[in-house]
mmCIF file of C-alpha atoms and ligand atoms in Angstrom:
data_model
loop_
_atom_site.group_PDB
_atom_site.id
_atom_site.type_symbol
_atom_site.label_atom_id
_atom_site.label_comp_id
_atom_site.label_asym_id
_atom_site.label_seq_id
_atom_site.Cartn_x
_atom_site.Cartn_y
_atom_site.Cartn_z
ATOM 1 C CA UNK A 1 -0.375 -0.355 -0.359
ATOM 2 C CA UNK A 2 1.465 3.009 -1.460
ATOM 3 C CA UNK A 3 1.894 5.990 1.400
ATOM 4 C CA UNK A 4 1.373 9.263 0.499
ATOM 5 C CA UNK A 5 2.569 12.471 1.735
ATOM 6 C CA UNK A 6 -0.666 15.667 1.776
ATOM 7 C CA UNK A 7 1.310 18.423 1.952
ATOM 8 C CA UNK A 8 -0.839 21.742 2.380
ATOM 9 C CA UNK A 9 -3.759 20.079 4.121
ATOM 10 C CA UNK A 10 -4.566 23.011 6.512
ATOM 11 C CA UNK A 11 -5.998 24.977 3.601
ATOM 12 C CA UNK A 12 -9.280 24.869 1.462
ATOM 13 C CA UNK A 13 -8.153 23.129 -1.168
ATOM 14 C CA UNK A 14 -6.189 20.313 1.045
ATOM 15 C CA UNK A 15 -9.767 20.118 3.631
ATOM 16 C CA UNK A 16 -11.447 19.223 0.186
ATOM 17 C CA UNK A 17 -9.073 16.420 -0.379
ATOM 18 C CA UNK A 18 -8.965 14.797 2.883
ATOM 19 C CA UNK A 19 -12.598 13.462 2.589
ATOM 20 C CA UNK A 20 -12.039 11.576 -0.386
ATOM 21 C CA UNK A 21 -8.119 11.106 -0.775
ATOM 22 C CA UNK A 22 -8.265 8.142 2.030
ATOM 23 C CA UNK A 23 -10.101 6.091 1.022
ATOM 24 C CA UNK A 24 -8.136 6.075 -2.145
ATOM 25 C CA UNK A 25 -4.810 5.672 -0.404
ATOM 26 C CA UNK A 26 -4.967 4.031 2.882
ATOM 27 C CA UNK A 27 -1.696 5.016 4.125
ATOM 28 C CA UNK A 28 -2.568 8.723 3.604
ATOM 29 C CA UNK A 29 -0.184 11.893 5.593
ATOM 30 C CA UNK A 30 -1.674 15.356 5.924
ATOM 31 C CA UNK A 31 1.002 18.279 6.535
ATOM 32 C CA UNK A 32 1.075 21.540 6.864
ATOM 33 C CA UNK A 33 2.236 24.404 9.254
ATOM 34 C CA UNK A 34 -0.408 23.416 12.038
ATOM 35 C CA UNK A 35 -2.279 20.801 12.766
ATOM 36 C CA UNK A 36 -6.123 21.531 11.373
ATOM 37 C CA UNK A 37 -9.103 22.114 13.594
ATOM 38 C CA UNK A 38 -11.021 19.148 12.892
ATOM 39 C CA UNK A 39 -7.775 15.876 12.043
ATOM 40 C CA UNK A 40 -9.620 13.283 13.262
ATOM 41 C CA UNK A 41 -8.272 10.335 15.050
ATOM 42 C CA UNK A 42 -7.422 8.564 12.443
ATOM 43 C CA UNK A 43 -6.047 10.813 10.221
ATOM 44 C CA UNK A 44 -1.750 11.345 10.610
ATOM 45 C CA UNK A 45 -0.622 14.658 10.978
ATOM 46 C CA UNK A 46 3.201 16.045 10.723
ATOM 47 C CA UNK A 47 3.989 19.405 11.379
ATOM 48 C CA UNK A 48 6.306 20.416 8.448
ATOM 49 C CA UNK A 49 7.358 24.940 7.499
ATOM 50 C CA UNK A 50 8.555 24.213 4.279
ATOM 51 C CA UNK A 51 11.366 26.269 4.128
ATOM 52 C CA UNK A 52 12.883 24.794 6.623
ATOM 53 C CA UNK A 53 14.884 21.833 5.057
ATOM 54 C CA UNK A 54 15.452 19.376 7.928
ATOM 55 C CA UNK A 55 11.800 19.914 8.148
ATOM 56 C CA UNK A 56 10.215 18.566 4.922
ATOM 57 C CA UNK A 57 12.767 16.155 5.106
ATOM 58 C CA UNK A 58 10.933 14.849 8.713
ATOM 59 C CA UNK A 59 7.866 14.613 6.467
ATOM 60 C CA UNK A 60 8.811 12.510 3.421
ATOM 61 C CA UNK A 61 10.900 10.016 5.472
ATOM 62 C CA UNK A 62 8.900 6.569 4.480
ATOM 63 C CA UNK A 63 7.240 8.346 1.941
ATOM 64 C CA UNK A 64 5.967 6.874 -2.194
ATOM 65 C CA UNK A 65 4.480 9.587 -3.754
ATOM 66 C CA UNK A 66 3.561 13.346 -2.824
ATOM 67 C CA UNK A 67 0.707 16.366 -3.499
ATOM 68 C CA UNK A 68 2.386 19.166 -3.055
ATOM 69 C CA UNK A 69 -0.219 21.928 -1.566
ATOM 70 C CA UNK A 70 1.750 23.305 1.191
ATOM 71 C CA UNK A 71 2.772 27.006 0.241
ATOM 72 C CA UNK A 72 0.603 30.354 -0.443
ATOM 73 C CA UNK A 73 -2.113 29.840 -2.568
ATOM 74 C CA UNK A 74 -3.041 33.653 -3.526
ATOM 75 C CA UNK A 75 -0.641 36.926 -4.489
ATOM 76 C CA UNK A 76 1.723 38.280 -1.374
ATOM 77 C CA UNK A 77 4.947 39.918 -0.546
ATOM 78 C CA UNK A 78 7.893 38.843 -2.277
ATOM 79 C CA UNK A 79 9.283 37.555 1.081
ATOM 80 C CA UNK A 80 6.152 35.166 1.932
ATOM 81 C CA UNK A 81 6.651 33.804 -1.909
ATOM 82 C CA UNK A 82 10.303 33.400 -2.165
ATOM 83 C CA UNK A 83 9.403 30.846 0.973
ATOM 84 C CA UNK A 84 6.772 29.380 1.755
ATOM 85 C CA UNK A 85 6.774 28.773 -2.683
ATOM 86 C CA UNK A 86 10.547 29.034 -4.078
ATOM 87 C CA UNK A 87 12.605 28.000 -1.493
ATOM 88 C CA UNK A 88 9.108 25.277 -0.291
ATOM 89 C CA UNK A 89 8.972 23.812 -3.048
ATOM 90 C CA UNK A 90 12.638 23.222 -3.754
ATOM 91 C CA UNK A 91 12.890 22.116 -0.130
ATOM 92 C CA UNK A 92 10.023 19.772 -1.095
ATOM 93 C CA UNK A 93 11.824 18.424 -4.894
ATOM 94 C CA UNK A 94 15.152 17.494 -3.154
ATOM 95 C CA UNK A 95 13.798 16.272 0.180
ATOM 96 C CA UNK A 96 11.663 14.295 -2.111
ATOM 97 C CA UNK A 97 15.152 13.283 -4.466
ATOM 98 C CA UNK A 98 17.092 12.549 -1.278
ATOM 99 C CA UNK A 99 14.301 9.948 0.711
ATOM 100 C CA UNK A 100 13.514 8.006 -2.991
ATOM 101 C CA UNK A 101 9.520 8.971 -3.540
ATOM 102 C CA UNK A 102 9.153 7.912 -6.455
ATOM 103 C CA UNK A 103 5.598 10.613 -8.072
ATOM 104 C CA UNK A 104 5.289 14.233 -7.015
ATOM 105 C CA UNK A 105 1.773 15.640 -7.771
ATOM 106 C CA UNK A 106 2.730 19.421 -8.116
ATOM 107 C CA UNK A 107 -0.179 21.828 -7.549
ATOM 108 C CA UNK A 108 0.339 24.117 -10.059
ATOM 109 C CA UNK A 109 -2.005 27.266 -11.154
ATOM 110 C CA UNK A 110 -3.560 28.555 -14.007
ATOM 111 C CA UNK A 111 -2.006 31.750 -12.775
ATOM 112 C CA UNK A 112 1.044 30.939 -14.375
ATOM 113 C CA UNK A 113 -0.668 31.601 -17.502
ATOM 114 C CA UNK A 114 -2.600 34.380 -16.276
ATOM 115 C CA UNK A 115 -1.518 36.885 -19.414
ATOM 116 C CA UNK A 116 -2.996 35.165 -21.792
ATOM 117 C CA UNK A 117 -6.608 36.653 -22.799
ATOM 118 C CA UNK A 118 -10.035 35.249 -22.517
ATOM 119 C CA UNK A 119 -11.002 35.059 -26.294
ATOM 120 C CA UNK A 120 -7.249 32.212 -27.370
ATOM 121 C CA UNK A 121 -7.444 28.910 -25.757
ATOM 122 C CA UNK A 122 -3.630 27.671 -25.036
ATOM 123 C CA UNK A 123 -2.478 24.085 -24.298
ATOM 124 C CA UNK A 124 0.875 23.314 -22.336
ATOM 125 C CA UNK A 125 2.943 24.613 -25.475
ATOM 126 C CA UNK A 126 1.886 27.837 -24.146
ATOM 127 C CA UNK A 127 4.319 29.601 -23.627
ATOM 128 C CA UNK A 128 4.012 30.565 -19.851
ATOM 129 C CA UNK A 129 2.943 34.799 -18.843
ATOM 130 C CA UNK A 130 2.554 34.317 -15.203
ATOM 131 C CA UNK A 131 0.137 37.387 -13.752
ATOM 132 C CA UNK A 132 1.181 37.840 -9.633
ATOM 133 C CA UNK A 133 4.886 36.716 -7.897
ATOM 134 C CA UNK A 134 2.387 33.639 -6.959
ATOM 135 C CA UNK A 135 2.334 32.835 -10.916
ATOM 136 C CA UNK A 136 6.423 33.044 -11.572
ATOM 137 C CA UNK A 137 6.419 30.977 -8.643
ATOM 138 C CA UNK A 138 3.673 28.063 -9.605
ATOM 139 C CA UNK A 139 5.586 28.525 -13.140
ATOM 140 C CA UNK A 140 9.770 27.809 -10.732
ATOM 141 C CA UNK A 141 7.631 24.776 -9.201
ATOM 142 C CA UNK A 142 6.677 23.696 -12.921
ATOM 143 C CA UNK A 143 10.055 24.252 -14.562
ATOM 144 C CA UNK A 144 11.418 22.670 -10.706
ATOM 145 C CA UNK A 145 9.333 19.366 -11.689
ATOM 146 C CA UNK A 146 10.842 19.292 -14.881
ATOM 147 C CA UNK A 147 14.497 18.965 -13.832
ATOM 148 C CA UNK A 148 13.922 16.503 -11.088
ATOM 149 C CA UNK A 149 11.643 13.892 -13.425
ATOM 150 C CA UNK A 150 14.346 14.345 -16.373
ATOM 151 C CA UNK A 151 17.401 14.669 -14.161
ATOM 152 C CA UNK A 152 16.521 12.706 -11.356
ATOM 153 C CA UNK A 153 13.658 9.989 -11.721
ATOM 154 C CA UNK A 154 11.247 11.515 -10.081
ATOM 155 C CA UNK A 155 7.807 10.684 -11.774
ATOM 156 C CA UNK A 156 6.100 14.838 -11.910
ATOM 157 C CA UNK A 157 2.277 16.071 -13.307
ATOM 158 C CA UNK A 158 2.521 19.635 -13.079
ATOM 159 C CA UNK A 159 -1.689 19.887 -12.203
ATOM 160 C CA UNK A 160 -2.291 23.992 -13.622
ATOM 161 C CA UNK A 161 -6.049 24.462 -11.627
ATOM 162 C CA UNK A 162 -8.656 26.224 -12.112
ATOM 163 C CA UNK A 163 -10.855 26.741 -8.856
ATOM 164 C CA UNK A 164 -12.085 24.177 -6.785
ATOM 165 C CA UNK A 165 -15.398 24.514 -5.206
ATOM 166 C CA UNK A 166 -18.629 23.352 -5.006
ATOM 167 C CA UNK A 167 -19.464 25.289 -7.785
ATOM 168 C CA UNK A 168 -17.799 28.238 -9.943
ATOM 169 C CA UNK A 169 -18.627 31.058 -8.704
ATOM 170 C CA UNK A 170 -18.847 33.390 -11.033
ATOM 171 C CA UNK A 171 -18.102 34.270 -14.757
ATOM 172 C CA UNK A 172 -14.921 33.601 -15.089
ATOM 173 C CA UNK A 173 -14.377 30.860 -12.586
ATOM 174 C CA UNK A 174 -16.988 28.718 -15.080
ATOM 175 C CA UNK A 175 -14.483 28.358 -17.940
ATOM 176 C CA UNK A 176 -11.692 26.973 -15.064
ATOM 177 C CA UNK A 177 -14.651 25.326 -12.808
ATOM 178 C CA UNK A 178 -13.375 22.098 -10.924
ATOM 179 C CA UNK A 179 -14.674 19.549 -9.321
ATOM 180 C CA UNK A 180 -13.355 18.519 -6.470
ATOM 181 C CA UNK A 181 -13.819 13.836 -6.932
ATOM 182 C CA UNK A 182 -11.853 16.071 -10.784
ATOM 183 C CA UNK A 183 -9.368 16.826 -9.284
ATOM 184 C CA UNK A 184 -8.435 13.228 -6.874
ATOM 185 C CA UNK A 185 -8.526 11.773 -11.277
ATOM 186 C CA UNK A 186 -6.502 13.927 -11.799
ATOM 187 C CA UNK A 187 -3.708 13.057 -8.577
ATOM 188 C CA UNK A 188 -4.451 9.454 -9.273
ATOM 189 C CA UNK A 189 -2.950 10.034 -12.498
ATOM 190 C CA UNK A 190 0.709 11.807 -11.480
ATOM 191 C CA UNK A 191 0.491 8.892 -9.315
ATOM 192 C CA UNK A 192 -0.458 5.937 -10.700
ATOM 193 C CA UNK A 193 -0.563 5.506 -14.479
ATOM 194 C CA UNK A 194 2.572 3.673 -15.470
ATOM 195 C CA UNK A 195 5.679 5.518 -17.151
ATOM 196 C CA UNK A 196 4.854 8.898 -16.533
ATOM 197 C CA UNK A 197 8.114 11.282 -16.647
ATOM 198 C CA UNK A 198 7.181 14.607 -16.568
ATOM 199 C CA UNK A 199 2.987 16.126 -17.572
ATOM 200 C CA UNK A 200 1.643 19.583 -17.390
ATOM 201 C CA UNK A 201 -1.888 19.276 -17.114
ATOM 202 C CA UNK A 202 -4.934 22.140 -16.381
ATOM 203 C CA UNK A 203 -6.972 21.739 -13.231
ATOM 204 C CA UNK A 204 -10.323 22.103 -14.626
ATOM 205 C CA UNK A 205 -13.840 19.774 -15.125
ATOM 206 C CA UNK A 206 -15.863 19.331 -18.284
ATOM 207 C CA UNK A 207 -16.285 23.117 -18.633
ATOM 208 C CA UNK A 208 -18.033 24.662 -21.930
ATOM 209 C CA UNK A 209 -16.408 27.599 -21.592
ATOM 210 C CA UNK A 210 -13.230 26.635 -21.201
ATOM 211 C CA UNK A 211 -10.019 28.480 -22.900
ATOM 212 C CA UNK A 212 -7.568 25.779 -21.955
ATOM 213 C CA UNK A 213 -7.030 22.815 -24.163
ATOM 214 C CA UNK A 214 -7.234 19.349 -21.627
ATOM 215 C CA UNK A 215 -6.603 17.414 -24.840
ATOM 216 C CA UNK A 216 -3.316 15.936 -22.986
ATOM 217 C CA UNK A 217 -4.936 15.542 -19.504
ATOM 218 C CA UNK A 218 -7.497 13.001 -21.761
ATOM 219 C CA UNK A 219 -4.957 11.424 -23.496
ATOM 220 C CA UNK A 220 -3.905 10.497 -19.596
ATOM 221 C CA UNK A 221 -6.794 9.435 -19.740
ATOM 222 C CA UNK A 222 -8.560 12.895 -17.642
ATOM 223 C CA UNK A 223 -12.255 11.989 -17.005
ATOM 224 C CA UNK A 224 -14.239 14.988 -16.338
ATOM 225 C CA UNK A 225 -17.495 14.800 -14.200
ATOM 226 C CA UNK A 226 -18.053 18.269 -13.397
ATOM 227 C CA UNK A 227 -20.402 20.442 -15.600
ATOM 228 C CA UNK A 228 -19.589 23.377 -15.141
ATOM 229 C CA UNK A 229 -22.628 24.985 -17.374
ATOM 230 C CA UNK A 230 -24.843 23.277 -15.046
ATOM 231 C CA UNK A 231 -24.550 26.206 -12.867
ATOM 232 C CA UNK A 232 -24.101 28.965 -15.322
ATOM 233 C CA UNK A 233 -27.578 30.112 -15.394
ATOM 234 C CA UNK A 234 -27.693 31.130 -11.965
ATOM 235 C CA UNK A 235 -24.474 32.573 -11.955
ATOM 236 C CA UNK A 236 -24.848 35.025 -14.823
ATOM 237 C CA UNK A 237 -27.796 35.643 -13.075
ATOM 238 C CA UNK A 238 -26.026 37.057 -9.798
ATOM 239 C CA UNK A 239 -25.144 39.835 -12.045
ATOM 240 C CA UNK A 240 -21.147 39.894 -10.235
ATOM 241 C CA UNK A 241 -20.458 43.365 -10.495
ATOM 242 C CA UNK A 242 -17.466 43.895 -13.147
ATOM 243 C CA UNK A 243 -13.973 44.159 -12.563
ATOM 244 C CA UNK A 244 -11.880 46.515 -13.806
ATOM 245 C CA UNK A 245 -11.456 45.955 -18.310
ATOM 246 C CA UNK A 246 -7.477 44.156 -17.449
ATOM 247 C CA UNK A 247 -8.081 42.204 -15.155
ATOM 248 C CA UNK A 248 -12.117 40.917 -17.208
ATOM 249 C CA UNK A 249 -9.485 40.925 -20.733
ATOM 250 C CA UNK A 250 -7.110 38.641 -19.244
ATOM 251 C CA UNK A 251 -7.566 34.542 -18.050
ATOM 252 C CA UNK A 252 -5.745 35.431 -14.828
ATOM 253 C CA UNK A 253 -9.163 38.417 -13.686
ATOM 254 C CA UNK A 254 -8.194 39.986 -10.851
ATOM 255 C CA UNK A 255 -4.417 38.606 -10.051
ATOM 256 C CA UNK A 256 -3.656 40.512 -13.465
ATOM 257 C CA UNK A 257 -5.364 44.145 -12.945
ATOM 258 C CA UNK A 258 -4.011 43.570 -9.567
ATOM 259 C CA UNK A 259 -0.573 47.110 -8.918
ATOM 260 C CA UNK A 260 -0.650 46.693 -12.722
ATOM 261 C CA UNK A 261 1.237 49.779 -14.328
ATOM 262 C CA UNK A 262 1.699 48.354 -17.648
ATOM 263 C CA UNK A 263 0.494 49.393 -21.340
ATOM 264 C CA UNK A 264 -3.000 47.963 -21.415
ATOM 265 C CA UNK A 265 -3.406 48.007 -25.133
ATOM 266 C CA UNK A 266 0.603 47.027 -25.962
ATOM 267 C CA UNK A 267 -0.282 43.672 -23.706
ATOM 268 C CA UNK A 268 -3.348 42.929 -25.415
ATOM 269 C CA UNK A 269 -2.171 42.968 -28.607
ATOM 270 C CA UNK A 270 0.899 40.517 -27.605
HETATM 271 C C1 15L B 1 -6.338 30.107 -7.450
HETATM 272 O O1 15L B 1 -4.456 29.846 -8.092
HETATM 273 C C2 15L B 1 -6.269 30.524 -6.055
HETATM 274 O O2 15L B 1 -4.701 29.547 -5.216
HETATM 275 C C3 15L B 1 -7.397 30.710 -5.810
HETATM 276 O O3 15L B 1 -7.396 31.206 -4.583
HETATM 277 C C4 15L B 1 -8.448 30.746 -6.627
HETATM 278 O O4 15L B 1 -7.803 32.341 -6.954
HETATM 279 C C5 15L B 1 -7.806 30.848 -7.877
HETATM 280 O O5 15L B 1 -6.230 30.880 -8.046
HETATM 281 C C6 15L B 1 -8.377 31.103 -9.545
HETATM 282 O O6 15L B 1 -7.692 31.803 -10.743
HETATM 283 O O7 15L B 1 -9.987 31.070 -9.238
#
């Protein structure tokens, strides 16, 4: 039975996965900076600060596969992103290499490619266009995953996650919504698919308004079950006020508009 480590287990997505993963991976170890408040008696937990290599080494000891959600999950100050997402991600992969971990699923984000226009459909060959320091850290994690896959024989799957939730919550999320069960299917591809070297795929459900071509995920066996269009009438009726033009134009939404000092007319055509 494989032992699987879930980092970032106390976060929002981590909390959702904690409900579904034990049925598939009974030997699941949870990790985060601090213990989740609702930790059940049967759940195994190890506290680890990702920016501390010794603590990360302890957490990965004896595991076969890692689901790496840990780190700062939105835009933040450089010091925060540097420690939690850049140094933290390096520590995770390096500790995994030393411990002989076979698989890592890296929770990347749509914000690694957020500055692509909504009017364009991109696949995983599109250039990274991070929309934040956070997005840069996700592009870094993808690159690091590729290095450890090709150089150190760890099978790595980077999932550019859209937005995980019960339902899509606004018009942008109709394009990028990811049902938790579908995230579990993607994780299983990363941990279980034979001969996986390094892959990048988009973490979205069956979304009619998608601006991502996720054919690589389908080739790897992904069959999404969530249908975002089922919520379209409700979402559009809510008439959520529009954000600024930059946020509305690009895929990354308000992550693009925040702190923006660029030339909107020029980058629209780039
Ligand atoms: C992300 O990467 C964030 O972790 C999440 O909180 C959402 O903001 C999501 O992107 C999104 O783009 O909606």
